Short mmCIF file of C-alpha atoms and ligand atoms in Angstrom, two decimals:
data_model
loop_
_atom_site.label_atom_id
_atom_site.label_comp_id
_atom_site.label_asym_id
_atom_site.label_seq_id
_atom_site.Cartn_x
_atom_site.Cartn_y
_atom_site.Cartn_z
CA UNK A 1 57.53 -48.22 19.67
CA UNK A 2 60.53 -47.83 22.01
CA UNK A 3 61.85 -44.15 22.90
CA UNK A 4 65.09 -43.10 24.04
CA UNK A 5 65.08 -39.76 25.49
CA UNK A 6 68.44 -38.56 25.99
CA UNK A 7 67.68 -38.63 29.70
CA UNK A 8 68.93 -42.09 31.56
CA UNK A 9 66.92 -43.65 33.95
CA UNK A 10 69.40 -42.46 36.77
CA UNK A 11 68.53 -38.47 35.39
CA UNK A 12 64.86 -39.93 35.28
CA UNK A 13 64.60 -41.13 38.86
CA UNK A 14 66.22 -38.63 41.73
CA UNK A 15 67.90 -40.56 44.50
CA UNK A 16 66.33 -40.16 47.83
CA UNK A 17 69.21 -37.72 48.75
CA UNK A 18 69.06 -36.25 45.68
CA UNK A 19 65.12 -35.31 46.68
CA UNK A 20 65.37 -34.37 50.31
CA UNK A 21 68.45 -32.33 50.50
CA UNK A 22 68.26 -28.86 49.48
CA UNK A 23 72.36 -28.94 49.41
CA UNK A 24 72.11 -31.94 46.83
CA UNK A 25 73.36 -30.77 43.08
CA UNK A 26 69.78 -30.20 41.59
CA UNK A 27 68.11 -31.88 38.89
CA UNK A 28 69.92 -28.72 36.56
CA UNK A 29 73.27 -29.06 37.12
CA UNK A 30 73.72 -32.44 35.89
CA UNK A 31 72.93 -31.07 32.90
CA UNK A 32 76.12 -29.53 32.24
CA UNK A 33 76.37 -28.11 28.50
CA UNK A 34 79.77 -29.48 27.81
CA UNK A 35 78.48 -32.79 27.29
CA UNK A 36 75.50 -31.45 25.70
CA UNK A 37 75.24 -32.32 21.77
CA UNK A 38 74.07 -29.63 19.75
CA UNK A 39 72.75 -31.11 15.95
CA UNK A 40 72.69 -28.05 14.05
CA UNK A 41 71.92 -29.43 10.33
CA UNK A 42 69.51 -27.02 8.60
CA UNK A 43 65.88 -27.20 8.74
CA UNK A 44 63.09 -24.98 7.73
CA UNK A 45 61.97 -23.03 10.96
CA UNK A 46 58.44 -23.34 12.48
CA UNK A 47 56.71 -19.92 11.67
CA UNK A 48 55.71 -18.90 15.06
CA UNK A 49 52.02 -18.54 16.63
CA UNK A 50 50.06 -17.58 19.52
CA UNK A 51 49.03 -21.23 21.51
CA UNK A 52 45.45 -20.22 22.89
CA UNK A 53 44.74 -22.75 25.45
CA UNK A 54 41.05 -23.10 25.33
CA UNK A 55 40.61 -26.86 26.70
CA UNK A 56 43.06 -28.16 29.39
CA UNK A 57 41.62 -31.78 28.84
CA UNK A 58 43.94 -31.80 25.09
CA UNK A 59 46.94 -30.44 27.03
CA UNK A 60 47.06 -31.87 30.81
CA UNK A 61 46.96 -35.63 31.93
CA UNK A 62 44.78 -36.66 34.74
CA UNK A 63 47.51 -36.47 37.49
CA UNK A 64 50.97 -34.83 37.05
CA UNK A 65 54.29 -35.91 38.88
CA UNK A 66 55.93 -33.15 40.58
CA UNK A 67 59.77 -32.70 41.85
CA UNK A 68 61.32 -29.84 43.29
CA UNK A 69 64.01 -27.72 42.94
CA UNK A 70 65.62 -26.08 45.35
CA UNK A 71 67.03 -22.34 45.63
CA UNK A 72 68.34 -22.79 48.80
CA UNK A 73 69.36 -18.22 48.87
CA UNK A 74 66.02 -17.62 47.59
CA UNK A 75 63.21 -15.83 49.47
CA UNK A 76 61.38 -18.35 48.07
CA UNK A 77 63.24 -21.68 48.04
CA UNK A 78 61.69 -24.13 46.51
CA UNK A 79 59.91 -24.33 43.03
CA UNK A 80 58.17 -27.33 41.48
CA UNK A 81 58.50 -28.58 38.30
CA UNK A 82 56.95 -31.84 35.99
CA UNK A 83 59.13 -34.89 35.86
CA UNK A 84 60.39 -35.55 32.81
CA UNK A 85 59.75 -39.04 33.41
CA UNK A 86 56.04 -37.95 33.15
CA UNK A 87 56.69 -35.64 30.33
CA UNK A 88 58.22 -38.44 28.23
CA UNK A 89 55.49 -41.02 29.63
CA UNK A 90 52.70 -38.66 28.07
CA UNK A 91 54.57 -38.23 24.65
CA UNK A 92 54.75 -41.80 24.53
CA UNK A 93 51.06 -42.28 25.24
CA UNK A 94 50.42 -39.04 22.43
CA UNK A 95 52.69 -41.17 19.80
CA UNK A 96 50.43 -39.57 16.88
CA UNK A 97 50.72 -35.98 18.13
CA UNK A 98 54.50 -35.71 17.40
CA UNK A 99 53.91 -37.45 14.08
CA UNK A 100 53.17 -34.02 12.80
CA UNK A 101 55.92 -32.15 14.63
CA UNK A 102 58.44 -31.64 11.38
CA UNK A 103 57.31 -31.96 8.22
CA UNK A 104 54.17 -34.37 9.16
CA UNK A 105 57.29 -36.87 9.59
CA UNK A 106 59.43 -37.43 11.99
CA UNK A 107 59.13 -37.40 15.54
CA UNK A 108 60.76 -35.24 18.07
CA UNK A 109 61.54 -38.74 20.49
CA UNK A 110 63.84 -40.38 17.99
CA UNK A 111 65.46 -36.87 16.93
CA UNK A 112 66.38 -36.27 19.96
CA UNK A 113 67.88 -39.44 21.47
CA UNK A 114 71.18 -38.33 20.63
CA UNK A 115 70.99 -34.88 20.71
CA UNK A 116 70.04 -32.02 23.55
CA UNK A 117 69.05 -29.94 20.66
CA UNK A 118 68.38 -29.99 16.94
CA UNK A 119 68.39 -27.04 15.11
CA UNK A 120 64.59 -25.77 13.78
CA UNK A 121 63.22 -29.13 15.22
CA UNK A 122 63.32 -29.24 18.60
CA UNK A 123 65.80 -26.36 21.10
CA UNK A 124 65.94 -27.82 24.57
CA UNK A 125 63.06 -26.65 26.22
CA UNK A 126 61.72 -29.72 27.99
CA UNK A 127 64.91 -30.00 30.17
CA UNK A 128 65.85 -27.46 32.63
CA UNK A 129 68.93 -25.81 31.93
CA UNK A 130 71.79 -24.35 33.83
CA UNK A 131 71.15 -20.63 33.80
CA UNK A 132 67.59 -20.79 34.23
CA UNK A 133 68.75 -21.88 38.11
CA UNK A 134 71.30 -18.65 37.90
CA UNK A 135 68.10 -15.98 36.94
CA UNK A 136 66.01 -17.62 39.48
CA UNK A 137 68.73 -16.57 42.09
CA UNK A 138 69.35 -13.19 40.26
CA UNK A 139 65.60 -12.27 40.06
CA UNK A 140 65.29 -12.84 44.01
CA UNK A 141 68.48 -11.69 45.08
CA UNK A 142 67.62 -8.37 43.13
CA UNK A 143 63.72 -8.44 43.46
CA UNK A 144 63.58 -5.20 45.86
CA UNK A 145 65.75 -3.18 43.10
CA UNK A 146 63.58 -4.55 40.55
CA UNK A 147 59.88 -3.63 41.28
CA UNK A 148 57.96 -5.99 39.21
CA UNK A 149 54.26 -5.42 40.56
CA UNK A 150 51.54 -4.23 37.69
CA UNK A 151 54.50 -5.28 35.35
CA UNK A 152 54.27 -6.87 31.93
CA UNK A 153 56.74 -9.27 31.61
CA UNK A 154 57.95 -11.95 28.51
CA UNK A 155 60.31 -15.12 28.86
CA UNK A 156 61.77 -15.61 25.82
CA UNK A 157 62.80 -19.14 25.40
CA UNK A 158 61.03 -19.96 28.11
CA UNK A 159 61.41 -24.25 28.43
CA UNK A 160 60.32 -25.22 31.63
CA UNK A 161 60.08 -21.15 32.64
CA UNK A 162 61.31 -21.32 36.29
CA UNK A 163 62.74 -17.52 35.88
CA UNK A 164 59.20 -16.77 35.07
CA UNK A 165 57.43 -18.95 37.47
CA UNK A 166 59.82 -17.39 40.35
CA UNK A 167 58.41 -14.15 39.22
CA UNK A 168 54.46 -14.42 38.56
CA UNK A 169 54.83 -16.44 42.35
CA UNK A 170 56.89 -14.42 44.14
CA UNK A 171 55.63 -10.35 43.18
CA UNK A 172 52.24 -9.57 41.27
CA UNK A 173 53.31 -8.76 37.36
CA UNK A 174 50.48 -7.52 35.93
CA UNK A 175 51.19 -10.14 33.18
CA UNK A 176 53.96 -12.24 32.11
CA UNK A 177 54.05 -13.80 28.93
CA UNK A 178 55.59 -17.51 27.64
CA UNK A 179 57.52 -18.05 24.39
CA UNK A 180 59.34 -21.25 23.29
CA UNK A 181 59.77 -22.77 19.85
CA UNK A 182 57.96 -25.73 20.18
CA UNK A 183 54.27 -26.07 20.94
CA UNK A 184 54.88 -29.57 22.81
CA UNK A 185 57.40 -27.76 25.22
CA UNK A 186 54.72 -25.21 26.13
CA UNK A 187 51.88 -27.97 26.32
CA UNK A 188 54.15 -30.99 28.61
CA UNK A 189 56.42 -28.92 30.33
CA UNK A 190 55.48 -25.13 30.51
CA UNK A 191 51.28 -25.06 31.55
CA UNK A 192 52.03 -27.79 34.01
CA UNK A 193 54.52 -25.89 36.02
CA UNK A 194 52.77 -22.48 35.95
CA UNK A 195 50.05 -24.99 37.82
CA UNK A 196 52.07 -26.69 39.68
CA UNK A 197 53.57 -23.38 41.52
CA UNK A 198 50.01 -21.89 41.59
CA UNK A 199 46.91 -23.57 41.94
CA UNK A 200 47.82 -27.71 41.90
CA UNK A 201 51.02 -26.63 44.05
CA UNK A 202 52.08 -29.66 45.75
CA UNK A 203 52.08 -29.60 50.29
CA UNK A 204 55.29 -30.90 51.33
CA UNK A 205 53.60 -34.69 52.11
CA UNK A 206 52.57 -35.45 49.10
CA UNK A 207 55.95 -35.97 48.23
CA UNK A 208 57.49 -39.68 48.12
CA UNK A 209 61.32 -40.64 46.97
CA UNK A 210 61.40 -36.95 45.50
CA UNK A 211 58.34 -36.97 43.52
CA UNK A 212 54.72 -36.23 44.45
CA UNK A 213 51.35 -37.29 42.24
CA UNK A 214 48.96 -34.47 42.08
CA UNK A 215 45.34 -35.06 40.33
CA UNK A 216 44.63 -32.61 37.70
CA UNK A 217 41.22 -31.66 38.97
CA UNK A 218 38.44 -30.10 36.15
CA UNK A 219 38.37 -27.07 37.44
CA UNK A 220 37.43 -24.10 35.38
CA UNK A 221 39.99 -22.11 37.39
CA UNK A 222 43.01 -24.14 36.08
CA UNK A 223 41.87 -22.44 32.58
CA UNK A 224 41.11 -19.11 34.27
CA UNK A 225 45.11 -19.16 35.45
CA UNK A 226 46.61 -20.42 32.34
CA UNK A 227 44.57 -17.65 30.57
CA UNK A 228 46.20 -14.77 32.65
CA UNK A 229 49.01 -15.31 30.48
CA UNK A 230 49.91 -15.35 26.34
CA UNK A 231 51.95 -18.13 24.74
CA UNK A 232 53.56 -18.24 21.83
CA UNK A 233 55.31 -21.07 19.77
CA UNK A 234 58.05 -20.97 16.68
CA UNK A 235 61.04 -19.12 15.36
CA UNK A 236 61.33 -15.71 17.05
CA UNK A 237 61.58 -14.35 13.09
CA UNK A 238 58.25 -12.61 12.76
CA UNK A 239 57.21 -13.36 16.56
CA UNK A 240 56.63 -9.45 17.37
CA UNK A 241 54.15 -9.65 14.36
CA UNK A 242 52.42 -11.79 16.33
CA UNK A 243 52.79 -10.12 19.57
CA UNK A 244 51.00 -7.43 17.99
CA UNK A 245 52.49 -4.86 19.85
CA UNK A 246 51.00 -1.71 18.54
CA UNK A 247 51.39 0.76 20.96
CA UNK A 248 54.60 1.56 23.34
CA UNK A 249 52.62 0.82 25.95
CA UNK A 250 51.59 -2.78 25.54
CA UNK A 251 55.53 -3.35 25.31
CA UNK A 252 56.71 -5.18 28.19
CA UNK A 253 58.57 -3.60 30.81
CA UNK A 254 60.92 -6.85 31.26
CA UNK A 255 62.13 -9.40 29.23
CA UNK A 256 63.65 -12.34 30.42
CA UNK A 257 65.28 -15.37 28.90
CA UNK A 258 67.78 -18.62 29.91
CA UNK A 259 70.13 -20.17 27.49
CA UNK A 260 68.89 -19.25 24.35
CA UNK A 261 72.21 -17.61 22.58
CA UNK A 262 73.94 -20.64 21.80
CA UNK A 263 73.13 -20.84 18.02
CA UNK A 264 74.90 -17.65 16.07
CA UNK A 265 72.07 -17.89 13.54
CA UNK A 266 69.77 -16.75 15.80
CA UNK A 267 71.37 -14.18 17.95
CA UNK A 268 70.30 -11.36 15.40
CA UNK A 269 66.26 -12.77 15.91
CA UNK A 270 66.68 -13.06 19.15
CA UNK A 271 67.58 -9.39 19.67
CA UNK A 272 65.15 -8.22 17.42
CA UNK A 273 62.52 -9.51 19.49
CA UNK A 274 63.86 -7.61 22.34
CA UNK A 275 64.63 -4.55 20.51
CA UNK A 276 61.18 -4.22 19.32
CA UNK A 277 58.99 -5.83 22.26
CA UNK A 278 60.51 -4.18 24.82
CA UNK A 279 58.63 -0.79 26.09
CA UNK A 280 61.04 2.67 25.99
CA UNK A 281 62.69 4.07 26.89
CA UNK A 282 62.71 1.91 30.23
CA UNK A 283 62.18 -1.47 29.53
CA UNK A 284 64.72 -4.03 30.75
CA UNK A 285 65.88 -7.30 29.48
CA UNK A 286 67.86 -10.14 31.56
CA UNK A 287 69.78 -12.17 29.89
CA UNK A 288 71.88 -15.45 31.47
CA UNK A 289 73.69 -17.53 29.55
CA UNK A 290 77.00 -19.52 29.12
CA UNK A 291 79.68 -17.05 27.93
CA UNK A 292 80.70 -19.75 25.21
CA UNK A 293 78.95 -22.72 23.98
CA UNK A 294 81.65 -25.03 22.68
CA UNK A 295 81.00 -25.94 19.32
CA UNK A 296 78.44 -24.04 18.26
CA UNK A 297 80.06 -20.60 18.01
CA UNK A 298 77.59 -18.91 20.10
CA UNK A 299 77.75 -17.34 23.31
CA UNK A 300 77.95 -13.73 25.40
CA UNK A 301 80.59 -12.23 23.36
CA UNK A 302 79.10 -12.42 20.22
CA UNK A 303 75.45 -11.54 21.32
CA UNK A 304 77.47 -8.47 22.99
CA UNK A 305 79.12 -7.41 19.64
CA UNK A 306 75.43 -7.80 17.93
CA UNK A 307 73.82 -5.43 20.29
CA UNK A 308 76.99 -2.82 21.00
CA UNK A 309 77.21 -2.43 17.46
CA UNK A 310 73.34 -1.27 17.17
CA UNK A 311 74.01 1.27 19.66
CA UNK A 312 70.49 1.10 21.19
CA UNK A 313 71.25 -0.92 24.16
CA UNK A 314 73.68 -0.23 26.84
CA UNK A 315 74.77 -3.95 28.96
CA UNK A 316 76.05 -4.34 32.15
CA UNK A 317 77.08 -7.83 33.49
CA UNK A 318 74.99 -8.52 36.81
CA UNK A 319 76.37 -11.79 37.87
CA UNK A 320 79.50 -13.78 37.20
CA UNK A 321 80.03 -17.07 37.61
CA UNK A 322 83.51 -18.68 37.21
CA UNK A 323 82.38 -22.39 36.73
CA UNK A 324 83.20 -24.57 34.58
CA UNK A 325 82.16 -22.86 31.65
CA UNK A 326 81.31 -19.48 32.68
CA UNK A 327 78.15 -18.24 33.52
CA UNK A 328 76.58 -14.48 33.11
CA UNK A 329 73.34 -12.21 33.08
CA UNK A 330 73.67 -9.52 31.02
CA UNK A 331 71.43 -6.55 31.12
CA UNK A 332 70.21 -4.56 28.84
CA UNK A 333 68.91 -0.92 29.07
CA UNK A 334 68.16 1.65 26.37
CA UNK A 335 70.88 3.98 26.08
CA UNK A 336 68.29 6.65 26.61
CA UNK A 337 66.97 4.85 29.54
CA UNK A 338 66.22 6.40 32.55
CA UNK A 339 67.28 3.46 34.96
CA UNK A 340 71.14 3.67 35.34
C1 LIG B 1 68.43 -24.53 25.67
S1 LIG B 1 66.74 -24.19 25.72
C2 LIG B 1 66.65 -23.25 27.24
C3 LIG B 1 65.33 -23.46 27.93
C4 LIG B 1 65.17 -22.69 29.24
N1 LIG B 1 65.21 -21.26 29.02
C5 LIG B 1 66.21 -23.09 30.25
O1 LIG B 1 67.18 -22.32 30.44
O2 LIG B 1 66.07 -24.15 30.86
C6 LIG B 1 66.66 -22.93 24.50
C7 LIG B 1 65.29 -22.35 24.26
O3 LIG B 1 65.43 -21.30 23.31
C8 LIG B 1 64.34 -21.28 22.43
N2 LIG B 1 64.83 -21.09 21.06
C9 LIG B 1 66.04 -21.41 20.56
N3 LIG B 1 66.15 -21.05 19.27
C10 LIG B 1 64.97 -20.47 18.94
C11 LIG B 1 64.47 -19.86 17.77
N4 LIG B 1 65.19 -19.78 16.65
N5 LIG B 1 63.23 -19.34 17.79
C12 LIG B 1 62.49 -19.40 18.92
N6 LIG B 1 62.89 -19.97 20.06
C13 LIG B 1 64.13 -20.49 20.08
C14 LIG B 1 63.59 -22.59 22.59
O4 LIG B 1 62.32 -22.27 22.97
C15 LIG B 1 64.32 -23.33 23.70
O5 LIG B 1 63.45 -23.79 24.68
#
């Protein structure tokens, strides 16, 4: 069968400027979310689940392509990421797999060719999006304010996880934690690039036009390294059931999460998950995000009204950006919090 992605071959395949110069608009940005298309007709939502990777051979190919992305006013500045040109190779070569993604039928592939996102099918994650490169900077421009070491730490939303990836590489969490709605998402995109920035990380030679081809060893440690962290899959309604969060203590001390307020659906979910996952009285949550998503209704202000009206939060705006659509982080402390 023939796919079409939503990605042209030009996104596909980086230029050879595009791959060797750090000052080169990344991979990200030309994903701008004005021309983003947003299908929001209802569907039933995936209950969510915990994704126990027990057998890398089911989830990784033999060799994964690589690209990086640069943070040139990082500490650390580069991370690596999958191709999507590999990610969409792999779901065409696992055809059957997605047969059972909604409703046993219809595949994710043809629901998204015109769309970035459909609502309760598939929300974004295998691309990376803008504001995941904005926490990325945050998190390292703030990392000696914001001691992360022994911490346990969620991304919420997570796609491609680069906020989280910058984190479990750059300071020792004690744990950090992966949620995104669909299971393919954490499978293609997520596992590979908490590898590829750990133990299958790519030496700066391997690289060729922009990409580099790294062999997926069997190694019992790639399992061991996946395992140091928890995934989970679905609708964030009911997700902190499966957390299982029993005690304050196995709260997190951080959440973090990238363009996920653009639906006004699911901004009350999405809180909830914080509200009740996060440890008190001082847990923190980042938050970065466009502050209006054309078309869809969602956006900073209203998630701000949501959570000032609770009165359990206070929010302070960490980072501004006056692009084209404007970009923030927001974060949130308990009002009883110690951290001011
Ligand atoms: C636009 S993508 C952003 C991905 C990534 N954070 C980034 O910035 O590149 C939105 C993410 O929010 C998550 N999401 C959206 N709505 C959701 C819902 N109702 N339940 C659970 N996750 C949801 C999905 O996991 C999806 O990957």
């Amino acid at each position: 069968m023939s796919f079409r992605f939503n990605f042209s071959s030009e996104e596909l395949e980086p230029t050879e400027n595009e791959s060797n110069d750090s000052t080169a608009q990344s991979p990200i940005d030309k994903y701008d979310s004005l021309s983003s298309l947003f299908r929001f007709d209802k569907r039933p939502f995936v209950p969510p689940s915990e994704l126990i990777p027990n057998n890398l051979n089911d989830i990784l190919p033999s060799t994964l392509v690589a690209e990086r992305v640069f943070f040139p006013t990082c500490e650390k500045s580069v991370l690596y990421k999958r191709h999507l040109s590999d990610v969409k190779f792999q779901l065409a070569q696992e055809d059957n797999l997605l047969e059972t993604d909604y409703n046993g039928d219809t595949r994710i592939l043809e629901l998204t060719a015109d769309s970035d996102i459909v609502q309760g099918v598939y929300e974004g994650g295998l691309k990376t999006w803008e504001c995941a490169h904005d926490l990325v900077e945050f998190l390292s421009k703030n990392i000696s304010n914001l001691d992360f070491e022994g911490k346990k730490i969620l991304e919420l939303g997570c796609g491609s996880s680069l906020p989280g990836i910058y984190i479990l590489t750059t300071k020792n969490p004690f744990r950090i934690d992966f949620q995104d709605y669909n299971e393919q998402v954490l499978k293609l995109v997520t596992i590979p690039n908490i590898l590829l920035n750990t133990l299958l990380c790519p030496k700066s030679e391997d690289f060729f036009n922009g990409t580099a081809e790294i062999d997926v060893p069997e190694r019992p440690n790639l399992l061991d390294q996946v395992k140091k962290s928890r995934f989970f899959m679905g609708d964030w309604s009911g997700l902190t059931d499966i957390i299982n969060l029993n005690s304050e203590q196995e709260k997190y001390d951080l959440i973090i999460s990238s363009e996920t307020i653009y639906n006004t659906d699911s901004l009350p979910k999405l809180y909830n998950v914080i509200k009740y996952s996060l440890k008190r009285p001082n847990g923190i949550a980042l938050i970065a995000a466009k502050s209006i998503y054309f078309g869809v209704g969602g956006g900073v202000l209203p998630f701000r009204h949501l959570i000032e009206q609770d009165k359990v939060f206070g929010i302070k705006i960490f980072y501004n950006a006056e692009a084209h659509v404007k970009r923030e982080i927001l974060m949130l402390t308990f009002l009883d919090s110690f951290i001011q």
